[in-house]
Short mmCIF file of C-alpha atoms in Angstrom, two decimals:
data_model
loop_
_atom_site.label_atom_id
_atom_site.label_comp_id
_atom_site.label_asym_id
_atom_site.label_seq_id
_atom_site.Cartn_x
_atom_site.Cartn_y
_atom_site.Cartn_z
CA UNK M 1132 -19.63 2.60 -3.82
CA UNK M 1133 -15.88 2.23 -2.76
CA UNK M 1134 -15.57 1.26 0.98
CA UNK M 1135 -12.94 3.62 1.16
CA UNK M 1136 -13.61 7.27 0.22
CA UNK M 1137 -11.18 9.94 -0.03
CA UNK M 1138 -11.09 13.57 -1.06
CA UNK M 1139 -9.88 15.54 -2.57
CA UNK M 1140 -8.36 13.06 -5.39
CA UNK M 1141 -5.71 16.05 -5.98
CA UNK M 1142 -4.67 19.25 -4.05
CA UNK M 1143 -2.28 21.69 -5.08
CA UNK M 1144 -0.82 24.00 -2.59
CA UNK M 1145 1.65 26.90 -2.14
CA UNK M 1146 4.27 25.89 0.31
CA UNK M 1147 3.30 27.24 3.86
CA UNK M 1148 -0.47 25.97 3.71
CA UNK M 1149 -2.20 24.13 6.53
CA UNK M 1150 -3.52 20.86 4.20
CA UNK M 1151 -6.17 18.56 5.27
CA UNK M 1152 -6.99 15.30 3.58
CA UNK M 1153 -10.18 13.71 4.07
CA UNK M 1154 -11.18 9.98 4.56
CA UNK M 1155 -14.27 7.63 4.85
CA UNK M 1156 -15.15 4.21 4.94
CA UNK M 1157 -18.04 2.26 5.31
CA UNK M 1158 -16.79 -1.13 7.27
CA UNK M 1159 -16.14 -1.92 10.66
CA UNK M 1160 -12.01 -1.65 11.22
CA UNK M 1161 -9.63 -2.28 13.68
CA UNK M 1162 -7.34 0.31 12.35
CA UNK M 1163 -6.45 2.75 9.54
CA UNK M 1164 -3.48 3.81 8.15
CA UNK M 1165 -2.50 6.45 6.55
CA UNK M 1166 0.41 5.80 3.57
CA UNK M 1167 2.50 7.95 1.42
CA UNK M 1168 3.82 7.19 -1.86
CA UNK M 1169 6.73 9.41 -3.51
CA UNK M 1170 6.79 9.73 -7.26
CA UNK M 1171 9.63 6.77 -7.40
CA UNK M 1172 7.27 4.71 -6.14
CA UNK M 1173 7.95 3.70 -2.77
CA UNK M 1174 5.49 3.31 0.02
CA UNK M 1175 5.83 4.84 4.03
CA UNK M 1176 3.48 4.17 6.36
CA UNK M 1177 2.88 7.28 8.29
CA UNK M 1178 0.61 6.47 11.16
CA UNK M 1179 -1.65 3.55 11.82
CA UNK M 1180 -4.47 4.79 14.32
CA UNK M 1181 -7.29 3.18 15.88
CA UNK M 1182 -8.85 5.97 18.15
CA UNK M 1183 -7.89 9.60 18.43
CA UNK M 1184 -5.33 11.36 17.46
CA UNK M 1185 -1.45 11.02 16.53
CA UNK M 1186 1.06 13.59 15.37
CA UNK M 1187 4.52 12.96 14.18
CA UNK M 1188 6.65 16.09 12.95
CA UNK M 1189 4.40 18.60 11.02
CA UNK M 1190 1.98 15.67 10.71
CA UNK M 1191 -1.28 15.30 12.36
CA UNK M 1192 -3.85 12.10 11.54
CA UNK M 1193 -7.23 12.23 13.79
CA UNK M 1194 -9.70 9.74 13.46
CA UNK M 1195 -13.27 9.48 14.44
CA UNK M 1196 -14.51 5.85 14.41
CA UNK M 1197 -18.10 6.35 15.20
CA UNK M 1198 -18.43 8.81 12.14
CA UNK M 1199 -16.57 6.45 10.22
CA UNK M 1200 -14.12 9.22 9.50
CA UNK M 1201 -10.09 10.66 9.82
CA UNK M 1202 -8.21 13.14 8.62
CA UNK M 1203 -4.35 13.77 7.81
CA UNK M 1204 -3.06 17.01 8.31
CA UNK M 1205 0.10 19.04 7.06
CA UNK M 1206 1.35 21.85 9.03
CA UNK M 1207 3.48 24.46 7.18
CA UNK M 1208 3.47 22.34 4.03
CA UNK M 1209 6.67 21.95 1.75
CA UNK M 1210 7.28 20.74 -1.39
CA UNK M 1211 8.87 17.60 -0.67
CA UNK M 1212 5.79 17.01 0.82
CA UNK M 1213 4.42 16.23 -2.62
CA UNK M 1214 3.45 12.92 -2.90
CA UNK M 1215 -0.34 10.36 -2.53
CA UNK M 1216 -1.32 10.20 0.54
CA UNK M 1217 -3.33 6.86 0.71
CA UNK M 1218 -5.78 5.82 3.56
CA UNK M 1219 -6.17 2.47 4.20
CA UNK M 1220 -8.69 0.35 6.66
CA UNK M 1221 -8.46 -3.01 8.53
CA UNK M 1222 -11.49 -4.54 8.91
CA UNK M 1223 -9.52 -8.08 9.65
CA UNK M 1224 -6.99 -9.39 8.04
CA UNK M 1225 -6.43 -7.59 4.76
CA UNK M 1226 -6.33 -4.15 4.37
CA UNK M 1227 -9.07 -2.24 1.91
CA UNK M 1228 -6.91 0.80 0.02
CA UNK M 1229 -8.63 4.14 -0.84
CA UNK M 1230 -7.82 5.31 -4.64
CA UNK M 1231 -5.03 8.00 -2.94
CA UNK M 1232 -5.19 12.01 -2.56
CA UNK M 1233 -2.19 13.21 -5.11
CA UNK M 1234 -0.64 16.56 -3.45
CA UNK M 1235 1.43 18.57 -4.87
CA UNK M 1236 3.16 21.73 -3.00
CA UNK M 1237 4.51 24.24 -5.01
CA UNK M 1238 7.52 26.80 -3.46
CA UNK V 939 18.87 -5.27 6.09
CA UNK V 940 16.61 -3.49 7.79
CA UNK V 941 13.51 -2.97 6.23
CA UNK V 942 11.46 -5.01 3.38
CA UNK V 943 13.70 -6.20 0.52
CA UNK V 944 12.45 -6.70 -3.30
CA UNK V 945 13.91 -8.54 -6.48
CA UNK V 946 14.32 -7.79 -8.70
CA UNK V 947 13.67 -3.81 -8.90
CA UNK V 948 12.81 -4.18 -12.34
CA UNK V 949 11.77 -7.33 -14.96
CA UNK V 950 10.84 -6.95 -18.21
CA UNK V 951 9.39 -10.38 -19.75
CA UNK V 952 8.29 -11.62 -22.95
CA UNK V 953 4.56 -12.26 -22.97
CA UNK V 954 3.85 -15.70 -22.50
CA UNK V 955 7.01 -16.44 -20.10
CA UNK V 956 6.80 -17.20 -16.52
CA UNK V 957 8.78 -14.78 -13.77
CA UNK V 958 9.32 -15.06 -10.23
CA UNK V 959 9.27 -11.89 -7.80
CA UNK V 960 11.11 -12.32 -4.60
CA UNK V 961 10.27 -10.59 -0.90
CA UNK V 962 12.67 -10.48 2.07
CA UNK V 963 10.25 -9.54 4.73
CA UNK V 964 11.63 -7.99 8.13
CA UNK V 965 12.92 -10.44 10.43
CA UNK V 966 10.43 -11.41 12.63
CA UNK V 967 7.49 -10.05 11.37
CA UNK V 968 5.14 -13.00 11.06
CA UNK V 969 2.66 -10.92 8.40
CA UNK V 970 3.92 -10.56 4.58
CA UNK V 971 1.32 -9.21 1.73
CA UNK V 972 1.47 -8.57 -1.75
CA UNK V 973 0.04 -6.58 -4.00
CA UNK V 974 -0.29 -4.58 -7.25
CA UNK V 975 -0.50 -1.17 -8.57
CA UNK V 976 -1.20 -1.17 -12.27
CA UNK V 977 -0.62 2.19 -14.02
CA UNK V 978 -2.53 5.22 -12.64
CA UNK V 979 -4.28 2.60 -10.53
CA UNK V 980 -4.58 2.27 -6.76
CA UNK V 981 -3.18 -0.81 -4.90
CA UNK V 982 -5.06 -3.72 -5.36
CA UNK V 983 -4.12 -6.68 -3.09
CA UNK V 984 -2.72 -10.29 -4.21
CA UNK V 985 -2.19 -12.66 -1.22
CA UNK V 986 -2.16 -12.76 2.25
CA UNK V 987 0.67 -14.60 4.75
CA UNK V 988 -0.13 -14.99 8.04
CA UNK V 989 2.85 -17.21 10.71
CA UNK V 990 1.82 -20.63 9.38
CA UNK V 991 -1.85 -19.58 8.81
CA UNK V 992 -3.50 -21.00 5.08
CA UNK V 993 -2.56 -17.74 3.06
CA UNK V 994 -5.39 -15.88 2.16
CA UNK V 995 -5.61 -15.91 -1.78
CA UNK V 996 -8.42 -14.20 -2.66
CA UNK V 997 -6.98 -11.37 -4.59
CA UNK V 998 -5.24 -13.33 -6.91
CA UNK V 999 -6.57 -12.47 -10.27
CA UNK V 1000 -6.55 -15.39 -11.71
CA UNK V 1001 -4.79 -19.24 -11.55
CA UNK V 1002 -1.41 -17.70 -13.65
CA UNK V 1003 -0.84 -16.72 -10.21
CA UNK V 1004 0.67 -18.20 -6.84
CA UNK V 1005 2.97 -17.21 -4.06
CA UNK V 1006 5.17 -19.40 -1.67
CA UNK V 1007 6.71 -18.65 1.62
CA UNK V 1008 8.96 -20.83 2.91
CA UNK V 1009 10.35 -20.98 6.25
CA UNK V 1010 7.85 -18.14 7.17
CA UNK V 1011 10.10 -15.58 5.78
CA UNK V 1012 11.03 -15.06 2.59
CA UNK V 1013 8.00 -14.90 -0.33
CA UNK V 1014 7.92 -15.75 -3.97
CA UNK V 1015 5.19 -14.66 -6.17
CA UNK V 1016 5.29 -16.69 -9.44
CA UNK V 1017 3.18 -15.28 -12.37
CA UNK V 1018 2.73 -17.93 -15.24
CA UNK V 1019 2.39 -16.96 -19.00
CA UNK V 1020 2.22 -13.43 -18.19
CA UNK V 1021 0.27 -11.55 -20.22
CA UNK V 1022 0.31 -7.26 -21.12
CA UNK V 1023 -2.53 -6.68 -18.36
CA UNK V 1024 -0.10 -8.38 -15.66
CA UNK V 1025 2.28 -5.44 -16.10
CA UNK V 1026 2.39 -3.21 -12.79
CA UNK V 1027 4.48 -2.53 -9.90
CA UNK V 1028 4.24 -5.47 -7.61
CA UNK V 1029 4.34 -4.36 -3.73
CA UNK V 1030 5.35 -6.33 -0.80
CA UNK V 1031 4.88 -5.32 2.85
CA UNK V 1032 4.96 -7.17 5.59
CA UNK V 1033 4.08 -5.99 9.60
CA UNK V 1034 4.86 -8.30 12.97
CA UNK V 1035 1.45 -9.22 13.23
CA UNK V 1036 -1.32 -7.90 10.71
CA UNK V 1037 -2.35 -4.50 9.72
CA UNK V 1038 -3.56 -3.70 13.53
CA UNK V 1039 0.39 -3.43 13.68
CA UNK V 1040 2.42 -1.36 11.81
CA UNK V 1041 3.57 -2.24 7.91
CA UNK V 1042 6.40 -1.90 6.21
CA UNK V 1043 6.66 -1.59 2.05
CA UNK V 1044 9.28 -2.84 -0.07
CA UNK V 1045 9.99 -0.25 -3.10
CA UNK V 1046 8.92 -2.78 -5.45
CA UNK V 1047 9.27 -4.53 -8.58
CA UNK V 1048 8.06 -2.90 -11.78
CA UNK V 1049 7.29 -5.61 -13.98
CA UNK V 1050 6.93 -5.19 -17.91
CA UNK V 1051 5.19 -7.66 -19.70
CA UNK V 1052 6.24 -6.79 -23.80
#
């Protein structure tokens, strides 16, 4: 079992939709971040959270450490939006990647 | 510059020949990481700096590899008699402290082992 579990592995929406991408891990953390990676190839970190809830733009990232669990949210999606959204955890140290939630938003 | 700088963007090597990847972390930032994303594959971590910390190796697949960083800034990853499976996109970040702060990626080199 991966330590870090995220769903759906792919999501196709219409431009407009409220998105929600799901993750869970199994290992103690310090933090988790949430990553996106355009088709070219380059990495962003969006947020890095440790408790609660942050929200930057038409993003939203909650987390819930006792349930082991956070979300990232889209508000009034957009096709440049389209990219993998990758959660990752810090237990210490290193960082454990999950396997990336490939969105694409369609006009 | 201001954010995480890679060379070079793209290498294509013979198999068998030995290449160097080079990472200009931020200035400052005392954390620098690599890793690899191998075709359709999620990112899969190399090596670990930490300020003048023993690096943390353990993702290094196998003794063809080893990184340097000098001065605590910038990094060199050296793959040896590179083989096909070593082609991916090699990824370096690096973050002022460790991943409780935030990161910063480099866009990468794509390397093509032929």
């Amino acid at each position: 079992k991966n330590e870090v579990e995220q769903s759906p592995q792919n999501l196709t929406a219409q431009e407009g939709e409220f998105i929600t991408i799901n993750c869970s891990y199994s290992v103690g953390i310090s933090a988790l971040h949430w990553l996106q990676q355009h088709p070219g190839g380059g990495i962003v970190s969006l947020f890095m959270l440790s408790s609660g809830k942050k929200k930057h733009g038409r993003l939203i990232a909650t987390i819930n450490i006792q349930e082991k669990h956070s979300s990232l949210h889209i508000t009034a999606s957009h096709p440049r939006d389209s990219a993998v959204y990758i959660c990752a955890v810090n237990p210490a140290g290193n960082l454990i990647f999950g396997k990336g939630t490939k969105l694409s938003v369609k006009p | 510059g201001a954010g995480v700088s890679q060379s070079p963007s793209n290498k294509v090597t013979e198999k068998g020949k030995d290449v160097e990847l080079r990472c200009d972390p931020i200035s400052g930032h005392t954390a620098l990481y690599w890793y690899r994303q191998s075709l359709g594959q999620g990112l899969e971590f190399l090596i670990y700096f930490q300020g003048n910390s023993a690096p943390d190796k353990s993702g290094l697949p196998s003794d063809r590899f080893s990184a340097e960083r000098t001065g605590g800034s910038v990094s060199t990853l050296t793959i040896q008699r590179t083989q096909q499976e070593d082609s991916a996109v090699y990824l370096c970040a690096s973050s002022l402290v460790d991943w409780g702060t935030e990161a910063f990626f480099g866009q990468g080199t794509r390397l093509t082992v032929v």
